[in-house]
Structure formats: structure tokens, C-alpha cells
Short mmCIF file of C-alpha atoms in Angstrom, two decimals:
data_model
loop_
_atom_site.label_atom_id
_atom_site.label_comp_id
_atom_site.label_asym_id
_atom_site.label_seq_id
_atom_site.Cartn_x
_atom_site.Cartn_y
_atom_site.Cartn_z
CA MET G 1 18.36 -30.36 68.87
CA ILE G 2 15.29 -28.32 67.73
CA PRO G 3 12.70 -27.95 70.46
CA ARG G 4 9.39 -29.72 69.94
CA TYR G 5 7.34 -26.52 69.98
CA GLN G 6 9.43 -25.05 67.14
CA LEU G 7 8.86 -28.15 65.00
CA ILE G 8 5.13 -27.87 65.60
CA ALA G 9 5.15 -24.17 64.74
CA PHE G 10 7.17 -24.84 61.55
CA ARG G 11 4.74 -27.56 60.44
CA ILE G 12 1.77 -25.26 61.07
CA LEU G 13 3.36 -22.47 59.01
CA PHE G 14 4.28 -24.87 56.18
CA GLY G 15 0.79 -26.31 56.13
CA GLY G 16 -0.75 -22.83 56.08
CA SER G 17 1.47 -21.74 53.19
CA LEU G 18 0.59 -24.86 51.20
CA LEU G 19 -3.13 -24.29 51.83
CA MET G 20 -2.87 -20.66 50.69
CA ALA G 21 -1.07 -21.73 47.50
CA LEU G 22 -3.77 -24.30 46.71
CA LEU G 23 -6.51 -21.72 47.29
CA LEU G 24 -4.72 -19.24 45.01
CA VAL G 25 -4.40 -21.79 42.19
CA ARG G 26 -8.03 -22.75 42.62
CA GLY G 27 -9.09 -19.11 42.42
CA CYS G 28 -7.15 -18.61 39.17
CA VAL G 29 -8.77 -21.69 37.63
CA VAL G 30 -12.27 -20.55 38.61
CA THR G 31 -11.66 -17.03 37.26
CA HIS G 32 -10.37 -18.43 33.94
CA GLN G 33 -13.42 -20.68 33.62
CA ARG G 34 -15.76 -17.73 34.22
CA LEU G 35 -13.99 -15.62 31.59
CA VAL G 36 -14.20 -18.43 29.04
CA ALA G 37 -17.88 -18.95 29.82
CA GLN G 38 -18.63 -15.23 29.36
CA ARG G 39 -16.65 -14.89 26.11
CA ASP G 40 -18.69 -14.35 22.96
CA LEU G 41 -18.16 -17.56 21.02
CA SER G 42 -20.23 -16.46 18.04
CA PRO G 43 -18.23 -16.42 14.78
CA ILE G 44 -16.94 -13.10 13.47
CA PRO G 45 -19.30 -12.01 10.70
CA ALA G 46 -17.80 -12.17 7.23
CA PRO G 47 -17.39 -8.81 5.44
CA THR G 48 -20.17 -7.82 3.12
CA ASP G 49 -19.50 -9.17 -0.35
CA ILE G 50 -18.48 -6.53 -2.86
CA PRO G 51 -19.80 -7.29 -6.35
CA ASN G 52 -17.37 -7.51 -9.23
CA GLU G 53 -17.25 -4.66 -11.70
CA THR G 54 -15.53 -4.05 -15.00
CA VAL G 55 -12.34 -2.00 -14.76
CA SER G 56 -9.52 -1.15 -17.14
CA VAL G 57 -6.01 -2.41 -16.39
CA ALA G 58 -2.92 -1.19 -18.26
CA LEU G 59 -0.64 -4.21 -18.63
CA ALA G 60 2.98 -4.13 -19.76
CA ASN G 61 4.65 -6.34 -22.35
CA ASP G 62 8.45 -6.62 -22.23
CA ALA G 63 8.65 -8.25 -25.66
CA ASP G 64 7.60 -5.18 -27.62
CA GLY G 65 7.67 -2.50 -24.91
CA SER G 66 3.94 -1.91 -25.17
CA ILE G 67 1.10 -1.20 -22.75
CA THR G 68 -2.26 -2.82 -23.46
CA LEU G 69 -5.50 -1.76 -21.83
CA ASP G 70 -7.48 -4.84 -20.77
CA GLN G 71 -10.97 -5.09 -19.31
CA GLU G 72 -11.21 -7.19 -16.15
CA GLN G 73 -13.70 -8.03 -13.42
CA MET G 74 -12.64 -6.99 -9.90
CA ALA G 75 -14.23 -6.37 -6.53
CA LEU G 76 -13.02 -2.94 -5.36
CA PRO G 77 -13.89 -0.35 -2.71
CA PRO G 78 -16.46 2.14 -3.99
CA SER G 79 -14.29 5.24 -4.47
CA GLY G 80 -11.27 7.30 -3.51
CA PRO G 81 -7.66 6.42 -2.66
CA LEU G 82 -8.59 3.01 -1.22
CA ARG G 83 -10.09 2.05 -4.55
CA ALA G 84 -7.01 3.29 -6.39
CA ARG G 85 -4.69 1.38 -4.08
CA ALA G 86 -6.64 -1.87 -4.48
CA LEU G 87 -6.75 -1.45 -8.25
CA LEU G 88 -3.01 -0.79 -8.51
CA GLU G 89 -2.21 -3.76 -6.27
CA GLN G 90 -4.32 -5.99 -8.51
CA THR G 91 -2.47 -4.60 -11.52
CA MET G 92 0.94 -5.34 -9.99
CA ALA G 93 -0.22 -8.83 -8.99
CA HIS G 94 -0.39 -9.75 -12.69
CA TYR G 95 3.38 -9.43 -12.95
CA ALA G 96 4.03 -12.18 -10.39
CA LEU G 97 2.05 -14.76 -12.38
CA PRO G 98 3.96 -17.45 -14.33
CA ALA G 99 2.58 -16.36 -17.70
CA THR G 100 3.21 -12.65 -17.23
CA LEU G 101 4.79 -10.63 -20.04
CA HIS G 102 6.45 -8.25 -17.56
CA PRO G 103 7.86 -10.40 -14.72
CA LEU G 104 8.38 -8.71 -11.36
CA PRO G 105 9.09 -10.14 -7.90
CA SER G 106 6.01 -11.17 -5.94
CA GLY G 107 4.86 -9.27 -2.88
CA ARG G 108 3.05 -6.04 -2.15
CA ALA G 109 4.11 -3.13 -4.32
CA ILE G 110 1.85 -0.29 -3.13
CA ALA G 111 2.19 1.06 0.40
CA ASN G 112 -0.48 3.72 -0.03
CA VAL G 113 -2.20 6.08 -2.44
CA TYR G 114 -3.18 9.68 -1.74
CA PHE G 115 -5.25 12.17 -3.71
CA VAL G 116 -4.13 15.82 -3.52
CA GLN G 117 -6.24 18.66 -4.88
CA LEU G 118 -4.60 20.84 -7.55
CA PRO G 119 -3.25 23.45 -7.88
CA LEU G 120 -0.80 23.06 -5.02
CA GLY G 121 -0.27 26.81 -4.58
CA ASN G 122 2.44 29.31 -5.35
CA PRO G 123 5.70 28.63 -3.49
CA ALA G 124 7.67 31.65 -2.30
CA GLY G 125 9.97 33.03 -4.98
CA THR G 126 7.99 31.63 -7.92
CA SER G 127 7.62 34.08 -10.77
CA THR G 128 4.20 35.30 -11.90
CA GLU G 129 4.77 33.81 -15.37
CA LYS G 130 5.56 30.40 -13.92
CA THR G 131 2.62 30.60 -11.54
CA THR G 132 0.20 31.50 -14.34
CA ARG G 133 1.51 28.72 -16.59
CA SER G 134 1.30 26.21 -13.72
CA ALA G 135 -2.23 27.27 -12.79
CA GLU G 136 -3.40 26.92 -16.37
CA ALA G 137 -1.89 23.46 -16.62
CA SER G 138 -3.08 22.26 -13.19
CA HIS G 139 -6.59 21.04 -12.54
CA GLY G 140 -8.31 18.10 -10.96
CA GLN G 141 -6.22 16.06 -8.55
CA MET G 142 -2.75 14.61 -8.21
CA ALA G 143 -2.41 10.96 -7.20
CA VAL G 144 0.57 10.25 -4.97
CA ILE G 145 1.58 6.58 -5.25
CA ASP G 146 3.74 5.48 -2.34
CA LEU G 147 5.69 2.40 -3.45
CA LYS G 148 7.07 -0.06 -0.92
CA GLY G 149 10.83 0.03 -0.52
CA THR G 150 11.05 -3.74 -0.84
CA PHE G 151 9.33 -3.51 -4.23
CA ALA G 152 11.66 -0.78 -5.49
CA SER G 153 14.80 -2.50 -4.23
CA SER G 154 13.88 -5.80 -5.92
CA HIS G 155 12.59 -4.27 -9.17
CA PRO G 156 14.67 -5.18 -12.26
CA SER G 157 17.04 -2.35 -13.11
CA GLY G 158 16.79 -0.97 -16.62
CA ILE G 159 15.13 1.96 -18.31
CA GLU G 160 12.67 -0.15 -20.30
CA ALA G 161 11.58 -2.34 -17.36
CA GLU G 162 11.17 0.63 -15.05
CA ASP G 163 9.44 2.70 -17.73
CA LEU G 164 6.89 -0.07 -18.35
CA THR G 165 6.08 -0.45 -14.65
CA LEU G 166 5.43 3.27 -14.23
CA ARG G 167 3.41 3.40 -17.45
CA SER G 168 1.33 0.48 -16.21
CA LEU G 169 0.52 2.27 -12.95
CA ILE G 170 -0.14 5.67 -14.58
CA GLY G 171 -2.21 4.13 -17.38
CA THR G 172 -4.38 2.17 -14.97
CA LEU G 173 -5.06 5.29 -12.91
CA HIS G 174 -5.81 7.38 -15.98
CA ALA G 175 -8.28 4.83 -17.35
CA ASN G 176 -10.26 4.57 -14.11
CA PHE G 177 -9.87 7.99 -12.49
CA PRO G 178 -10.44 10.73 -15.09
CA GLU G 179 -10.21 13.38 -12.36
CA ILE G 180 -6.51 12.55 -11.84
CA ASP G 181 -4.33 15.08 -13.70
CA ARG G 182 -0.85 14.21 -12.35
CA VAL G 183 0.88 11.25 -10.72
CA GLN G 184 3.73 11.57 -8.23
CA PHE G 185 5.72 8.59 -6.95
CA LEU G 186 7.29 8.10 -3.51
CA VAL G 187 9.20 5.17 -2.03
CA ASP G 188 8.44 4.34 1.61
CA GLY G 189 6.88 7.77 2.02
CA ARG G 190 9.92 9.69 0.75
CA SER G 191 11.12 11.21 -2.49
CA SER G 192 13.38 8.95 -4.53
CA GLU G 193 15.50 9.87 -7.54
CA THR G 194 14.64 6.72 -9.51
CA LEU G 195 12.66 3.51 -9.30
CA ALA G 196 15.60 1.14 -9.71
CA GLY G 197 18.37 3.35 -11.05
CA HIS G 198 16.83 4.81 -14.22
CA ALA G 199 13.18 5.94 -14.34
CA ASP G 200 12.81 9.41 -12.78
CA LEU G 201 10.63 9.61 -9.65
CA LEU G 202 11.51 13.13 -8.52
CA HIS G 203 9.00 14.91 -10.77
CA PRO G 204 5.28 14.23 -11.23
CA TYR G 205 4.06 12.76 -14.51
CA PRO G 206 0.95 13.83 -16.40
CA ALA G 207 -1.86 11.30 -16.10
CA LEU G 208 -2.32 10.38 -19.75
CA ASP G 209 -2.96 7.34 -21.94
CA THR G 210 0.31 5.41 -21.63
CA THR G 211 -0.64 2.82 -24.24
CA ARG G 212 0.48 5.25 -26.94
CA GLU G 213 3.95 6.42 -25.92
CA PRO G 214 6.71 5.98 -23.29
CA LEU G 215 7.18 8.26 -20.31
CA HIS G 216 10.03 10.29 -21.76
CA THR G 217 7.70 11.29 -24.60
CA LEU G 218 4.94 12.27 -22.19
CA GLY G 219 7.37 14.49 -20.28
CA ARG G 220 7.56 15.32 -16.59
CA VAL G 221 5.60 18.11 -14.98
CA GLY G 222 7.85 20.83 -13.60
CA ARG G 223 11.17 19.50 -14.85
CA HIS G 224 11.94 22.54 -16.93
CA GLU G 225 9.95 25.11 -14.97
#
């Protein structure tokens, strides 16, 4: 049989533990209420509205394999790679619409866009003749378009479909960024042989008016150098 004094001591300890637990819970509740009361409940200010402006968008047509330059109203960042990225994303968004003439899967297509100053320099082992020819042909900037891997992997495979997508991107850049002289494509930040099995992505393309002719007519910078 448990002695009476041990029962009393046990009850005192149990009661003390229960009281401490209640005080701890109460303290947590009070602290939470104070934090909520001190929190800034004012709404997050909306971003400053960017006015629409007229831009040129090179849109592809699968029916006749053409690129048409359309004028559209868009709200874009003021300048630089962010502007180019937003413009190219808006261009690719056309191809997810029901009435598009160049259907592509929906979702983000552009991971990032970078501008690189030209010329890029003279790699070791490059001949003087090649260096001179490259320097004469290089000026302005090169746009590096980093495509998302999910976009490339879901893009329809075929030379015409891939050609039109690249022409759409290059043509849109050329129409809105006259300082861009070349365009290089990456996929998920890395070099890729093709877009979806056909169109070459290893070599940069000249930034020209793609409404007039396909990419293989424009040629690739450095392919035969």
C-alpha cells in the first residue's frame, strides 16, 4: 500500500505540472495575439501601371510557312533583356490560342534572355583571317534566348514547325531591338543540337527580317568558319 505522504506528494507534483502547462499555453496564446496585433494589415500596394505601347510581333503561319509582322499594343518593361523576355513570351502566348495559325503547347517558353556585347573576342588558335572576317561581321549585341526544356520537349517535331518558331522569335527581336546583330539559342541554360530534332541550335543566327526567307537561307553564323 502506498504511504499517505507519497500520495500527497504525487498529487502536488501532478497539480504543479498541470499548472505549468496551462501557463505555457496561455503564454503562447498571448504572444500570438500580440504578433497579430502588431502585423501591418495594410494591403500590398499594386505595381505601378505600365502604359501600353505599339510593338512589332513576328507571327508564324503553318498553312503557307510564312512570318507576318503585326503591330500590337503591349505593356512591357522599359528596356533591356527583361523587355525582350516579356516580348518573346507574349509572342509565344499567341500560339496557345484556339485560333492560332501555328499551334504550340501552352506554358512558358522563355526561361531567360541575355544580351552579350559583340565581338566576343579571339579564341586561342583562331587564324588572323578568321578573326578579321569575324570582327568585320560582328557588331552590336548578341541576344541569347534560353528556352525552357519543357517547351522544347513538347514542341512539334518537324523542320517547318521548328523553323517557323525560331523565325518568329528572331523576327520579333529584330523588329524591336535594332542593336541585336545575332541570336543564340539555349535550352535550360545549355547548348542543344536542335529544337525538337531538326532546327539547328548549336550556331547563332543573324538577326534579320525573317518575314522574307527561312532560316536555312539566312545561314548560321560561324558554321563554316
